PDB file of C-alpha atoms and ligand atoms in Angstrom:
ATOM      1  CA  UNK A   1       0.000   0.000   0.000  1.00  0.00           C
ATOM      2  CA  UNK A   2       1.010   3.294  -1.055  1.00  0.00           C
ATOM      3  CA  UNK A   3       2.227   5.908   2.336  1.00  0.00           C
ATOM      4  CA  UNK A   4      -0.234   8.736   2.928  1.00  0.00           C
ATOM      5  CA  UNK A   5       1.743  11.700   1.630  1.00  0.00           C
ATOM      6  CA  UNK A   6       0.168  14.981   3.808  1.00  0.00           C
ATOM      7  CA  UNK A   7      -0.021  17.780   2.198  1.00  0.00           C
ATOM      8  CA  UNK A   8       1.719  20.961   4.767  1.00  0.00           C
ATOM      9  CA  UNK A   9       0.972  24.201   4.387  1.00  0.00           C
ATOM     10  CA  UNK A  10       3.773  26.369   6.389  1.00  0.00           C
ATOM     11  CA  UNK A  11       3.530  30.420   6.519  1.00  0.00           C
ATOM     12  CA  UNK A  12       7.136  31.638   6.842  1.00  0.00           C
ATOM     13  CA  UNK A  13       8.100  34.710   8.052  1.00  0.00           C
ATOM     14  CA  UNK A  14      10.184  36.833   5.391  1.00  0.00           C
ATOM     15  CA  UNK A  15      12.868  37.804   7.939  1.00  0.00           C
ATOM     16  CA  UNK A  16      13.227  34.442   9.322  1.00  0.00           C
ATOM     17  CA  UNK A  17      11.806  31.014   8.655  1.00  0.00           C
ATOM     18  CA  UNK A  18      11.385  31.924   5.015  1.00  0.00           C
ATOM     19  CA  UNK A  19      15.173  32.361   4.849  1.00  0.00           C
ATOM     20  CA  UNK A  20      16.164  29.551   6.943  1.00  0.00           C
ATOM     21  CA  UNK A  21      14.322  27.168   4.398  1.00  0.00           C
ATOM     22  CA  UNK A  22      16.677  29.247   1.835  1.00  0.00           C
ATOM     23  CA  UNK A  23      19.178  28.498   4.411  1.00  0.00           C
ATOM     24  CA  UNK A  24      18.645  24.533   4.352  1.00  0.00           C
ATOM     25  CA  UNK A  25      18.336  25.035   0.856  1.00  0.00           C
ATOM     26  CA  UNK A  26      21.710  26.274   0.535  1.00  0.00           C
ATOM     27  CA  UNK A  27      23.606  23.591   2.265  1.00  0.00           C
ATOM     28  CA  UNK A  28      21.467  21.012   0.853  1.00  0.00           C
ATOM     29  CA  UNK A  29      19.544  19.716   3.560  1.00  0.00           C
ATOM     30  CA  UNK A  30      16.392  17.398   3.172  1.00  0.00           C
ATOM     31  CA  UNK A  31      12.997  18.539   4.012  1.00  0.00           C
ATOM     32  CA  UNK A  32       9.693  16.904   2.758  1.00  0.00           C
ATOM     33  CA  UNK A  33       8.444  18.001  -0.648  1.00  0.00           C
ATOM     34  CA  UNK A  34       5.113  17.898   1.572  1.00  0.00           C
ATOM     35  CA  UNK A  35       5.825  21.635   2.432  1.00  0.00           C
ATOM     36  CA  UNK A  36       4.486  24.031   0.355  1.00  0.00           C
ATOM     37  CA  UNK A  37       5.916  27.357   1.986  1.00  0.00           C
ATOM     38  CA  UNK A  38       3.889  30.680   1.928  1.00  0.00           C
ATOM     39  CA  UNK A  39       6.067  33.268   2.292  1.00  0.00           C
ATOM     40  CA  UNK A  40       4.863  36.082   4.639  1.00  0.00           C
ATOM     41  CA  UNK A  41       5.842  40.078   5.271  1.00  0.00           C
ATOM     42  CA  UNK A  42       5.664  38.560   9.027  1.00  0.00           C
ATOM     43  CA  UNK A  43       3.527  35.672  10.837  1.00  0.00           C
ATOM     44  CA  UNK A  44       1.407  38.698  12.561  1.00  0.00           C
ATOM     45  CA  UNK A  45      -0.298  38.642   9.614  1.00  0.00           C
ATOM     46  CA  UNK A  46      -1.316  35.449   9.466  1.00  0.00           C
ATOM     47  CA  UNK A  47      -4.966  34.993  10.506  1.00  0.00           C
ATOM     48  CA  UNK A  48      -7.091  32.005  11.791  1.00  0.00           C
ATOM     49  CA  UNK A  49      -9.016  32.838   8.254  1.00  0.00           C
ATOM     50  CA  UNK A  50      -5.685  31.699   6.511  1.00  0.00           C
ATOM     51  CA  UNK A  51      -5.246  28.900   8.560  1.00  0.00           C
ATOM     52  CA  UNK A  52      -8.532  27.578   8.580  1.00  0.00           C
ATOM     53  CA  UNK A  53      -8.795  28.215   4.775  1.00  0.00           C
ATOM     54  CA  UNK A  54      -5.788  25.613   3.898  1.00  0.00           C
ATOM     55  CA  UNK A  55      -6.958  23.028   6.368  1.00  0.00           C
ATOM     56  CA  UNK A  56     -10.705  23.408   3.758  1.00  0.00           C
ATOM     57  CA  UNK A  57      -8.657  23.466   0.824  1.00  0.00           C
ATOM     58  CA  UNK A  58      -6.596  20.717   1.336  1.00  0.00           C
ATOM     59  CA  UNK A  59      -3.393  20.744   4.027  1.00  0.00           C
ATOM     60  CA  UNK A  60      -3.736  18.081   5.744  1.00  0.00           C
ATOM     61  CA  UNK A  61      -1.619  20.033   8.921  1.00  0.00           C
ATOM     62  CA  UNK A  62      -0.773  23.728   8.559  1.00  0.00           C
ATOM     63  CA  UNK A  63       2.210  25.669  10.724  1.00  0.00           C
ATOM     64  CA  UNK A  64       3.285  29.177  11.050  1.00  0.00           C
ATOM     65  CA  UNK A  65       7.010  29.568  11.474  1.00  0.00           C
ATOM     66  CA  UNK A  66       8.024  32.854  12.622  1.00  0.00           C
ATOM     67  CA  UNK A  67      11.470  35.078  14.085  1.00  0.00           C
ATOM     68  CA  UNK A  68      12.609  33.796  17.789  1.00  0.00           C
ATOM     69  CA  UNK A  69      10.952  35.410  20.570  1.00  0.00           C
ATOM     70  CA  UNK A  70      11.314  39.316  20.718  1.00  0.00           C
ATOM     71  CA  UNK A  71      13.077  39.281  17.272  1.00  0.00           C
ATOM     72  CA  UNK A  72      10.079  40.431  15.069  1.00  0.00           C
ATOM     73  CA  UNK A  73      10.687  43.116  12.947  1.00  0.00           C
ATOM     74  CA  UNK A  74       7.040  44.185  13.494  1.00  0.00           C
ATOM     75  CA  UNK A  75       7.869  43.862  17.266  1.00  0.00           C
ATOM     76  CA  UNK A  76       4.879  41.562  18.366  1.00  0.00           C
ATOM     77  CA  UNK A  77       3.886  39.977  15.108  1.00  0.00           C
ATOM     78  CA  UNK A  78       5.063  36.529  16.446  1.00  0.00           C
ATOM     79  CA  UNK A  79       3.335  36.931  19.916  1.00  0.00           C
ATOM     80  CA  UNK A  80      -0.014  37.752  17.900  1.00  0.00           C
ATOM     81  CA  UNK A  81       0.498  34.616  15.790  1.00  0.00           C
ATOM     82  CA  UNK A  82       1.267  32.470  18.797  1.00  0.00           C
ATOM     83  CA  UNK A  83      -1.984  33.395  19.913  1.00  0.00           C
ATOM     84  CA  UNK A  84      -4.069  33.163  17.006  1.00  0.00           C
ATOM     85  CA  UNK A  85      -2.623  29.569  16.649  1.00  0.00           C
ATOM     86  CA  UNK A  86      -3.164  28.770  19.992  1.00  0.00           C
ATOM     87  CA  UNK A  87      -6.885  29.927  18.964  1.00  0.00           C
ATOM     88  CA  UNK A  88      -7.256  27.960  16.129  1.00  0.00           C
ATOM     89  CA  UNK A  89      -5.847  24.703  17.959  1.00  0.00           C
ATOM     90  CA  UNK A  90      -8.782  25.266  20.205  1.00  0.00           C
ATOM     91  CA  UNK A  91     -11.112  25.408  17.147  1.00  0.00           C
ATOM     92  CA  UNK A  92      -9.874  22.201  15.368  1.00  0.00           C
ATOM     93  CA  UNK A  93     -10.534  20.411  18.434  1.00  0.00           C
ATOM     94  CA  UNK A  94     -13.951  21.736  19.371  1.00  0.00           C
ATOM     95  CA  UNK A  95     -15.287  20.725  15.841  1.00  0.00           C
ATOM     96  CA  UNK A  96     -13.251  17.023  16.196  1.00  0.00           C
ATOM     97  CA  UNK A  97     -10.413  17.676  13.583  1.00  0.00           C
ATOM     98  CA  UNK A  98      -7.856  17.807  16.065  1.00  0.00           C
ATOM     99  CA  UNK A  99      -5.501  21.056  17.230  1.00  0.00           C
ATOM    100  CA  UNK A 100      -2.609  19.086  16.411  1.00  0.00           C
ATOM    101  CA  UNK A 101      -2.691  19.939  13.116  1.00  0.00           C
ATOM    102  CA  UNK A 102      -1.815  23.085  13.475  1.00  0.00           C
ATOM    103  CA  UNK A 103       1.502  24.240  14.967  1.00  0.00           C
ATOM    104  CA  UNK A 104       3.404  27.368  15.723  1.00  0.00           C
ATOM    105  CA  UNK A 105       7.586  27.286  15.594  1.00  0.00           C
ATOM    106  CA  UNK A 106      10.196  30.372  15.830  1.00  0.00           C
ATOM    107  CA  UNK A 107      13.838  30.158  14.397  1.00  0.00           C
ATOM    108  CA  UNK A 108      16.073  33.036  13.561  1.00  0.00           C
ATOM    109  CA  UNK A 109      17.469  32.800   9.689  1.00  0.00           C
ATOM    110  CA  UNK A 110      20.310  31.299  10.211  1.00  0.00           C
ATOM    111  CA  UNK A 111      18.618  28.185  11.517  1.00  0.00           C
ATOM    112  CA  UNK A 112      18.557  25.896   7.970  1.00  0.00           C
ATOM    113  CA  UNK A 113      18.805  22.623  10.303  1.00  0.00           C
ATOM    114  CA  UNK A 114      16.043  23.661  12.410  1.00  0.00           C
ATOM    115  CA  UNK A 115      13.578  24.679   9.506  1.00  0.00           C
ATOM    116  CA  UNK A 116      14.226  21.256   7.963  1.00  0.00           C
ATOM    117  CA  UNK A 117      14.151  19.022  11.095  1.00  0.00           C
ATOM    118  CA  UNK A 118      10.825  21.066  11.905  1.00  0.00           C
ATOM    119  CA  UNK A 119       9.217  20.277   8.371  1.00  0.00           C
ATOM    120  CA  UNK A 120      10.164  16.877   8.913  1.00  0.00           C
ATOM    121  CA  UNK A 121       8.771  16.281  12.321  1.00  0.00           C
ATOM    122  CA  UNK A 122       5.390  17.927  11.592  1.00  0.00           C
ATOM    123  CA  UNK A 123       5.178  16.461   8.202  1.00  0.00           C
ATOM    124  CA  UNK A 124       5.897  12.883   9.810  1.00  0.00           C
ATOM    125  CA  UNK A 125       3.649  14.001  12.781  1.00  0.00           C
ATOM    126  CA  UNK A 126       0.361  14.603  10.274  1.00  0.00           C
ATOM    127  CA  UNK A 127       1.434  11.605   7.709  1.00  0.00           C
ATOM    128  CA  UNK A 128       0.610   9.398  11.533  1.00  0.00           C
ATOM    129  CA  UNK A 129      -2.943  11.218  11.839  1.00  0.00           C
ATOM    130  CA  UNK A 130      -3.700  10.384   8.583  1.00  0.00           C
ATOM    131  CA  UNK A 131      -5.807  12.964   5.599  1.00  0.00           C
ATOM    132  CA  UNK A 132      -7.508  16.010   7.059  1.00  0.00           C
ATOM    133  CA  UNK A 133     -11.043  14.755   7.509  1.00  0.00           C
ATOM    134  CA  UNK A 134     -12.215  18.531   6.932  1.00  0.00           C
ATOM    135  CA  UNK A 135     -10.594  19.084   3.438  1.00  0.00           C
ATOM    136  CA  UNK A 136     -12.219  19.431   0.526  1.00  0.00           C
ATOM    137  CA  UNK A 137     -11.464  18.290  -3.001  1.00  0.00           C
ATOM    138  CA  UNK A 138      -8.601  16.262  -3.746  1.00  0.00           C
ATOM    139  CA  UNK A 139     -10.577  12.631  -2.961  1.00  0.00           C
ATOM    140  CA  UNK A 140     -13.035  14.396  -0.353  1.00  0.00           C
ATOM    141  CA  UNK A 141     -16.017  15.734  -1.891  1.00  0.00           C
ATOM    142  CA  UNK A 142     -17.176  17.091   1.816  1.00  0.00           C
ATOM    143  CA  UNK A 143     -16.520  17.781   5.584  1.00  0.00           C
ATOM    144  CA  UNK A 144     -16.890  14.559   7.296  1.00  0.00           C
ATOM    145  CA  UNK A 145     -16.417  16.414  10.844  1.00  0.00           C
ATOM    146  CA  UNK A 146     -19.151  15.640  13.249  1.00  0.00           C
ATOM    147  CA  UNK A 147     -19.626  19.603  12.761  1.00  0.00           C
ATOM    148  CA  UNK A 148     -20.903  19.205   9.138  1.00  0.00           C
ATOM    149  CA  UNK A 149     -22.545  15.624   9.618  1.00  0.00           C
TER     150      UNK A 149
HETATM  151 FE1  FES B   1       9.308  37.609  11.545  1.00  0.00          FE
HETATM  152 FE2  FES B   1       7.416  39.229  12.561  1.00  0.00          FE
HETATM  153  S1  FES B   1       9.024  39.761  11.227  1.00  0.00           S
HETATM  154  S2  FES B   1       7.632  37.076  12.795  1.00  0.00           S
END
């Protein structure tokens, strides 16, 4: 039987994670192909709409990767997307898809081992809870949440 290959959905911070995965890029480290990066000006703005929206349209596990604690060149950008993930989490697993599919990281740019070891966990991490059951399209014609049902 063929592996369940997730499909991740990571927002990347410009200043940061977005240039660490150029980092691991650079000295040839493996990630997953899984990840399918979204670069952003910062993770403050990334909202729960975003999130939500690629767990509907697809990801099967979605994470925000932003600069390390009180390095945000928008000053709190990172604290406000700490929260909204922590909000979101909270969603998933109120409507039974699970919080655990979501997932906030920081890393500075110069971290290209820690943005691929990261996609590589959480990809491995969602590939073990198995397809989104809240996606749609792909071979999912609906929500099969006990929210929708
Ligand atoms: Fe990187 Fe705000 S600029 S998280």
């Amino acid at each position: 039987m063929e592996e369940f290959q997730p499909v991740i959905v990571a927002f990347c911070c410009h200043y940061c994670a977005y240039t660490a995965a150029d980092m691991a890029g650079s000295k040839r480290l493996h990630y997953p192909a899984n990840v399918k990066i979204i670069r952003v000006p910062c993770t403050g703005k990334v909202s729960a709409l975003h999130m939500m929206e690629a767990l509907r349209k697809g990801a099967d596990g979605v994470y925000v990767a932003g600069c390390l604690e009180g390095d945000c060149h928008f000053r709190t950008g990172n604290t406000r997307a700490t929260k909204r993930v922590a909000y979101v989490k909270k969603l998933l697993d109120e409507i039974g898809i699970g919080g655990e599919r979501v997932e906030m990281y920081a890393m500075s740019a110069g971290m290209g081992e820690v943005f691929a070891r990261t996609a590589s966990e959480f990809t491995e991490k969602i590939r073990r809870l198995g397809p989104n059951p809240a996606r749609v399209g792909r071979d999912n014609p609906g929500c099969a949440t006990a929210a929708c049902s």
